[in-house]
Short mmCIF file of C-alpha atoms in Angstrom, two decimals:
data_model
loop_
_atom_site.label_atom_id
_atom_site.label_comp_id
_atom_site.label_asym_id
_atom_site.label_seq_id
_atom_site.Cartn_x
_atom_site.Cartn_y
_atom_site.Cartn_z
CA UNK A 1 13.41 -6.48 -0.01
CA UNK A 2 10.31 -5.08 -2.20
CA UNK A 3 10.72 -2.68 -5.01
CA UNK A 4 8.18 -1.93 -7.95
CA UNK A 5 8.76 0.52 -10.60
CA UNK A 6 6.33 2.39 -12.65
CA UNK A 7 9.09 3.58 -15.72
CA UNK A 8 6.62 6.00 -17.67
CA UNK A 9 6.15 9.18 -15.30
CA UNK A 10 3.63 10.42 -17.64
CA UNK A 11 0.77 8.45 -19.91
CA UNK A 12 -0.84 10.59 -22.73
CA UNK A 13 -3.98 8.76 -24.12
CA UNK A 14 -7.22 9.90 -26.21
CA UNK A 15 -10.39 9.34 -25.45
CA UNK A 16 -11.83 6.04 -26.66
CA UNK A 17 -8.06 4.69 -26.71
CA UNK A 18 -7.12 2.00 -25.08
CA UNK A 19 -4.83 2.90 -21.51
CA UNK A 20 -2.05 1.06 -19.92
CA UNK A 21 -0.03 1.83 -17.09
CA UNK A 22 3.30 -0.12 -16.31
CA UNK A 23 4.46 -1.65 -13.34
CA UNK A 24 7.28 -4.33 -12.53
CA UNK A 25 8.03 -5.30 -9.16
CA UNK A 26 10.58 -7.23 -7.08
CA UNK A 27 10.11 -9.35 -4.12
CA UNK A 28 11.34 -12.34 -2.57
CA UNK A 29 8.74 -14.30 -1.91
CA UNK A 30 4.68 -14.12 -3.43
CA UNK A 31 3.75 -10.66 -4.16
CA UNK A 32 0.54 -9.39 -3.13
CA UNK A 33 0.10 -6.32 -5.88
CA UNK A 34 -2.41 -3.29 -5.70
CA UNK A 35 -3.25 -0.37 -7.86
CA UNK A 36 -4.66 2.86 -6.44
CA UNK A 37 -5.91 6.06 -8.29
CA UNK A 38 -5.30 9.82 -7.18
CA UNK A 39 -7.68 12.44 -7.69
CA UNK A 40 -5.94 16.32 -6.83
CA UNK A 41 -6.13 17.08 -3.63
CA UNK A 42 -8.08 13.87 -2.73
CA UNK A 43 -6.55 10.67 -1.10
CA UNK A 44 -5.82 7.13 -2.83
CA UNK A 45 -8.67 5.22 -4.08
CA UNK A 46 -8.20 1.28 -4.33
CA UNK A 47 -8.66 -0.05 -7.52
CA UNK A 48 -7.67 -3.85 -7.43
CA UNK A 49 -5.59 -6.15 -6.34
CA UNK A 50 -3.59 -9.39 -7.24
CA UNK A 51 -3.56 -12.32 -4.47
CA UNK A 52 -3.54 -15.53 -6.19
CA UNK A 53 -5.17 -17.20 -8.75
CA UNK A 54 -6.73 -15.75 -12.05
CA UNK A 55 -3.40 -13.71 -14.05
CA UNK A 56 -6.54 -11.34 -14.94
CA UNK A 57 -7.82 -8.98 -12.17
CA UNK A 58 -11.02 -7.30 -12.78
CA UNK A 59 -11.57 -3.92 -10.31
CA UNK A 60 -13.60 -0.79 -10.07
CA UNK A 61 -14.29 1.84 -13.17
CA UNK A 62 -14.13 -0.51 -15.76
CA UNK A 63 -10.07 -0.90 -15.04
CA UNK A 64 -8.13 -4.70 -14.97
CA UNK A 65 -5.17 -5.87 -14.41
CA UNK A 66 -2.61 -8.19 -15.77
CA UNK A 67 -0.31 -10.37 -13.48
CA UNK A 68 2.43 -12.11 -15.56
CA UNK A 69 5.01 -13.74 -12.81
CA UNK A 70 7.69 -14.67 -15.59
CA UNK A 71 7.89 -11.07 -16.43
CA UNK A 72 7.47 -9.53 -12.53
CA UNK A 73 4.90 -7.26 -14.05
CA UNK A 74 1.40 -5.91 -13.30
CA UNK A 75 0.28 -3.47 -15.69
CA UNK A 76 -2.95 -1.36 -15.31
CA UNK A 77 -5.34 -1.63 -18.59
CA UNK A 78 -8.77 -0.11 -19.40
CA UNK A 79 -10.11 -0.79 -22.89
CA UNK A 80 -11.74 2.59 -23.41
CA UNK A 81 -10.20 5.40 -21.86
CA UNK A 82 -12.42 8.37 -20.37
CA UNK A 83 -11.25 11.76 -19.44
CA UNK A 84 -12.48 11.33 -16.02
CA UNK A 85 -9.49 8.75 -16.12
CA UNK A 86 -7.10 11.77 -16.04
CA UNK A 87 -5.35 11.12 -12.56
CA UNK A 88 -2.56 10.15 -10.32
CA UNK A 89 -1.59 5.77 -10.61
CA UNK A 90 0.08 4.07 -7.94
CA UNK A 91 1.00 0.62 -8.15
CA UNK A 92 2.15 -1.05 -4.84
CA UNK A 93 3.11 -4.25 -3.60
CA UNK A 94 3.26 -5.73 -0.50
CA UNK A 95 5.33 -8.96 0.61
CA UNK A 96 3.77 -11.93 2.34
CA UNK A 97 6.32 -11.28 5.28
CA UNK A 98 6.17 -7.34 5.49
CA UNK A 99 2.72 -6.34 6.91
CA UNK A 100 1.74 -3.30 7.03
CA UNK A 101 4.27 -1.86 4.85
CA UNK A 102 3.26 -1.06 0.77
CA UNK A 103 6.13 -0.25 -1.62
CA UNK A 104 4.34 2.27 -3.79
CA UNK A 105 5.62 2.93 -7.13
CA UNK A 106 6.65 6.27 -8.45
CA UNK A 107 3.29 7.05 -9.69
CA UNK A 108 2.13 7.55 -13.51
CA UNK A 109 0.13 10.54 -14.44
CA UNK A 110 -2.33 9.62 -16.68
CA UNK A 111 -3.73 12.62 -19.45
CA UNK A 112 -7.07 11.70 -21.31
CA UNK A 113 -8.06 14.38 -24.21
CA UNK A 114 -11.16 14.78 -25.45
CA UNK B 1 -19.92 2.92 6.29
CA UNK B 2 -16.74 2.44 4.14
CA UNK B 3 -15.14 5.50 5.08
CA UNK B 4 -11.97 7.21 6.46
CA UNK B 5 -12.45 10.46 7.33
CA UNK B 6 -9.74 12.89 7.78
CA UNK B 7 -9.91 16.48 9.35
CA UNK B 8 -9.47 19.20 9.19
CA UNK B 9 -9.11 19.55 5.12
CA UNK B 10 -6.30 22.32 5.45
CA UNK B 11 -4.22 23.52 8.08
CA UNK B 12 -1.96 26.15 8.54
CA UNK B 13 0.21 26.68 11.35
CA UNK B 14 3.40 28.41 12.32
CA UNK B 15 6.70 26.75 13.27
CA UNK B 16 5.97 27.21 17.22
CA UNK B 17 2.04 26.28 16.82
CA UNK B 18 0.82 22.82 18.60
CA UNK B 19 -1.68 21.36 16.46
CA UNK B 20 -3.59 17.87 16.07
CA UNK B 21 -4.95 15.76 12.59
CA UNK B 22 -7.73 13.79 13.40
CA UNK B 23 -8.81 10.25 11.44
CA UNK B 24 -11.80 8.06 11.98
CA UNK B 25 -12.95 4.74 10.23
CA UNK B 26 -15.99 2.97 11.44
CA UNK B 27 -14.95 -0.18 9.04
CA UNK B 28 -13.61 -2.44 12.37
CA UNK B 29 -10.29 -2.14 10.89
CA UNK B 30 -7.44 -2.71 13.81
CA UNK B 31 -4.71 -1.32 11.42
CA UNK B 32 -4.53 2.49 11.26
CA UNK B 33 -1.64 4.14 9.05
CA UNK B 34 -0.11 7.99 8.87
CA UNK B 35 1.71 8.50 5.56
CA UNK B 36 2.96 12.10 4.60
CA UNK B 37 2.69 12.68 0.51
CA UNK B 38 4.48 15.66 -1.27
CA UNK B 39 3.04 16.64 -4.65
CA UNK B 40 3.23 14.07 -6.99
CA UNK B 41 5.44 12.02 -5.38
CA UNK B 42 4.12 8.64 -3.45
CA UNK B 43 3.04 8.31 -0.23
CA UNK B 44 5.54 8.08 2.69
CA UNK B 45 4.78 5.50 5.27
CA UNK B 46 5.23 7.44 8.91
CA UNK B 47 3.11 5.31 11.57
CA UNK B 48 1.48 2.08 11.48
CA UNK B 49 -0.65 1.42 14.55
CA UNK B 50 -2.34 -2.23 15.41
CA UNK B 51 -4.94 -3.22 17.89
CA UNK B 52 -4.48 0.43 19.15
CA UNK B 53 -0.62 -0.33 19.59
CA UNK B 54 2.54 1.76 17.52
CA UNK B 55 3.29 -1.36 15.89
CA UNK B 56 5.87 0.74 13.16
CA UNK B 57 7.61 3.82 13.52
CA UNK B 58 9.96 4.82 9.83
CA UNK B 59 12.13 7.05 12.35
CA UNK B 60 9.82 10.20 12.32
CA UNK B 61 11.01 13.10 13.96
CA UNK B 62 9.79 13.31 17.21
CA UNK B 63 8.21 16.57 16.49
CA UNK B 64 5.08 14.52 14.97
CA UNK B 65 3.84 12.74 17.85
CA UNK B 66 1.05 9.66 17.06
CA UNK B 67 -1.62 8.63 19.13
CA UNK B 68 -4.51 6.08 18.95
CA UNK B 69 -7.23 6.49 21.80
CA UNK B 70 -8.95 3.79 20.05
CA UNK B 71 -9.78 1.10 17.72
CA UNK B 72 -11.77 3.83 15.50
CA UNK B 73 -9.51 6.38 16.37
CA UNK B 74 -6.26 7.82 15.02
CA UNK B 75 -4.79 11.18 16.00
CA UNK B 76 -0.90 13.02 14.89
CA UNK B 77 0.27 15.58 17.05
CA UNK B 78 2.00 18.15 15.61
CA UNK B 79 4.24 20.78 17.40
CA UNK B 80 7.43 22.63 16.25
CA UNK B 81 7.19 21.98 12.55
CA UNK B 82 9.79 22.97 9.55
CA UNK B 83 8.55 24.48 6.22
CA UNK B 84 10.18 21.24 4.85
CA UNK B 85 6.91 19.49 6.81
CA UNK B 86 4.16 20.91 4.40
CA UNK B 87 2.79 18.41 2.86
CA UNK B 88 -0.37 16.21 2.36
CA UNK B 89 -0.91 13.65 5.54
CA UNK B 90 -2.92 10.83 4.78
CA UNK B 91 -4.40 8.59 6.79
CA UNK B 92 -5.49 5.23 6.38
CA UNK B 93 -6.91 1.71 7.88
CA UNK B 94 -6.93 -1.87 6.46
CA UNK B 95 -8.20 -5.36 8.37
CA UNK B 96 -5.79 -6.75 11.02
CA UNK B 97 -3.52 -9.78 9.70
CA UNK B 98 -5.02 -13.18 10.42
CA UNK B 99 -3.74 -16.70 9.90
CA UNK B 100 -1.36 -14.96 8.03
CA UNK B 101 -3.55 -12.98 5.52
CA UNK B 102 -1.62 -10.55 4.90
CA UNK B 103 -2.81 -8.57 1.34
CA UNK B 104 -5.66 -6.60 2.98
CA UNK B 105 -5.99 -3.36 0.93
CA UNK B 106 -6.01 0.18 2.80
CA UNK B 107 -8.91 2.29 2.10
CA UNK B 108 -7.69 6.08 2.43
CA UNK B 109 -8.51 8.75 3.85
CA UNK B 110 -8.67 12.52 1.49
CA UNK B 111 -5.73 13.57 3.60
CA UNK B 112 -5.28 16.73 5.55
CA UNK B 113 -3.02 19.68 3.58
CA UNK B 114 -0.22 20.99 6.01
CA UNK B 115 1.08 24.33 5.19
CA UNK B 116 3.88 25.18 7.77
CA UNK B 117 5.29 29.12 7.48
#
């Protein structure tokens, strides 16, 4: 079975400041693990993804990621937070054995102030 | 074109109304999704369709009805539908699996807002 938690429902963060978002997962075998971005009333955006290989995932907007497998997490990070960064993050993951099935995280609202 | 479109952009129907959501991708994606998504919660997976086939069903109701005419096309018939239904549906399409790839991102699409009265 797959499971990933995202344990802060709510990120508050001024502009300039560094953001993180959280996410641990669970799986069984290799984790394939994706973050997505929600705009209101829009659909999910991808923002990057963890295969194999580099611990440090570079994706869209200036965003990375941080795979750590001793600590099952994945945690969002963007050095310089912008207030167009206020949004909706999902973190998923995705067995090697369960296509076409995501476990999406709770999803972390992230607040940027000016 | 990198794309999923979704229409129409809000829809509201009453609880004996037949009514359809349309999806498109042009991408040459075989793998077409339906998740429903209530306010800030995450998405719900309903449908998975591949090579035009139901390939996963996460015991809908049988009053949403899929249907994929083909490879670029993804359709969810709707027809007796509960309050308890209104909701954001969201479509979405990734690559097929092959050789056992199996960590190809969805791209979605801006969903389709389902008031029910």
């Amino acid at each position: 079975a797959q499971s990933v938690a995202q344990p802060e429902d709510q990120v508050n963060v001024a502009e300039g400041n560094p953001l993180t978002v959280k996410c641990t997962y669970s799986v069984s075998g290799n984790p394939y693990l994706f973050w997505y971005v929600q705009y209101p009333n829009r659909g999910l955006q991808f923002l990057l993804k963890y295969i194999t290989g580099d611990n440090l995932v570079k994706g869209s907007y200036g965003f990375e990621a941080e795979f750590n497998k001793s600590q099952t997490s994945f945690h969002l990070k963007k050095p310089s937070a912008l207030v167009s960064d206020s949004a909706l993050y999902f973190c998923a993951v995705r067995e090697t054995d369960s296509w076409g099935k995501f476990q999406f995280g709770a999803g972390t609202q992230v607040v940027v102030t000016p | 074109d990198t794309e999923v479109t979704q229409t129409p952009k809000h829809l509201v129907m009453g609880m004996t109304n037949k009514k359809s959501l349309k999806c498109e991708q042009h991408m040459g994606h075989r793998a077409m999704y339906w998740y429903k998504q209530k306010a800030k919660k995450p998405p719900e997976l309903m449908f998975v369709y591949s090579y035009e086939k139901l390939s996963i069903n996460e015991s809908v109701p049988s009053r949403f009805s899929p249907e994929c005419p083909n490879s670029s096309l993804l359709n969810l018939h709707l027809h007796a539908l509960q309050p308890e239904d209104s909701a954001l549906y969201l479509c979405a399409s990734s690559q097929e699996r092959t050789s056992g790839r199996l960590h190809n991102e969805q791209f979605f699409g801006p969903g389709t807002r389902l008031t029910v009265l």
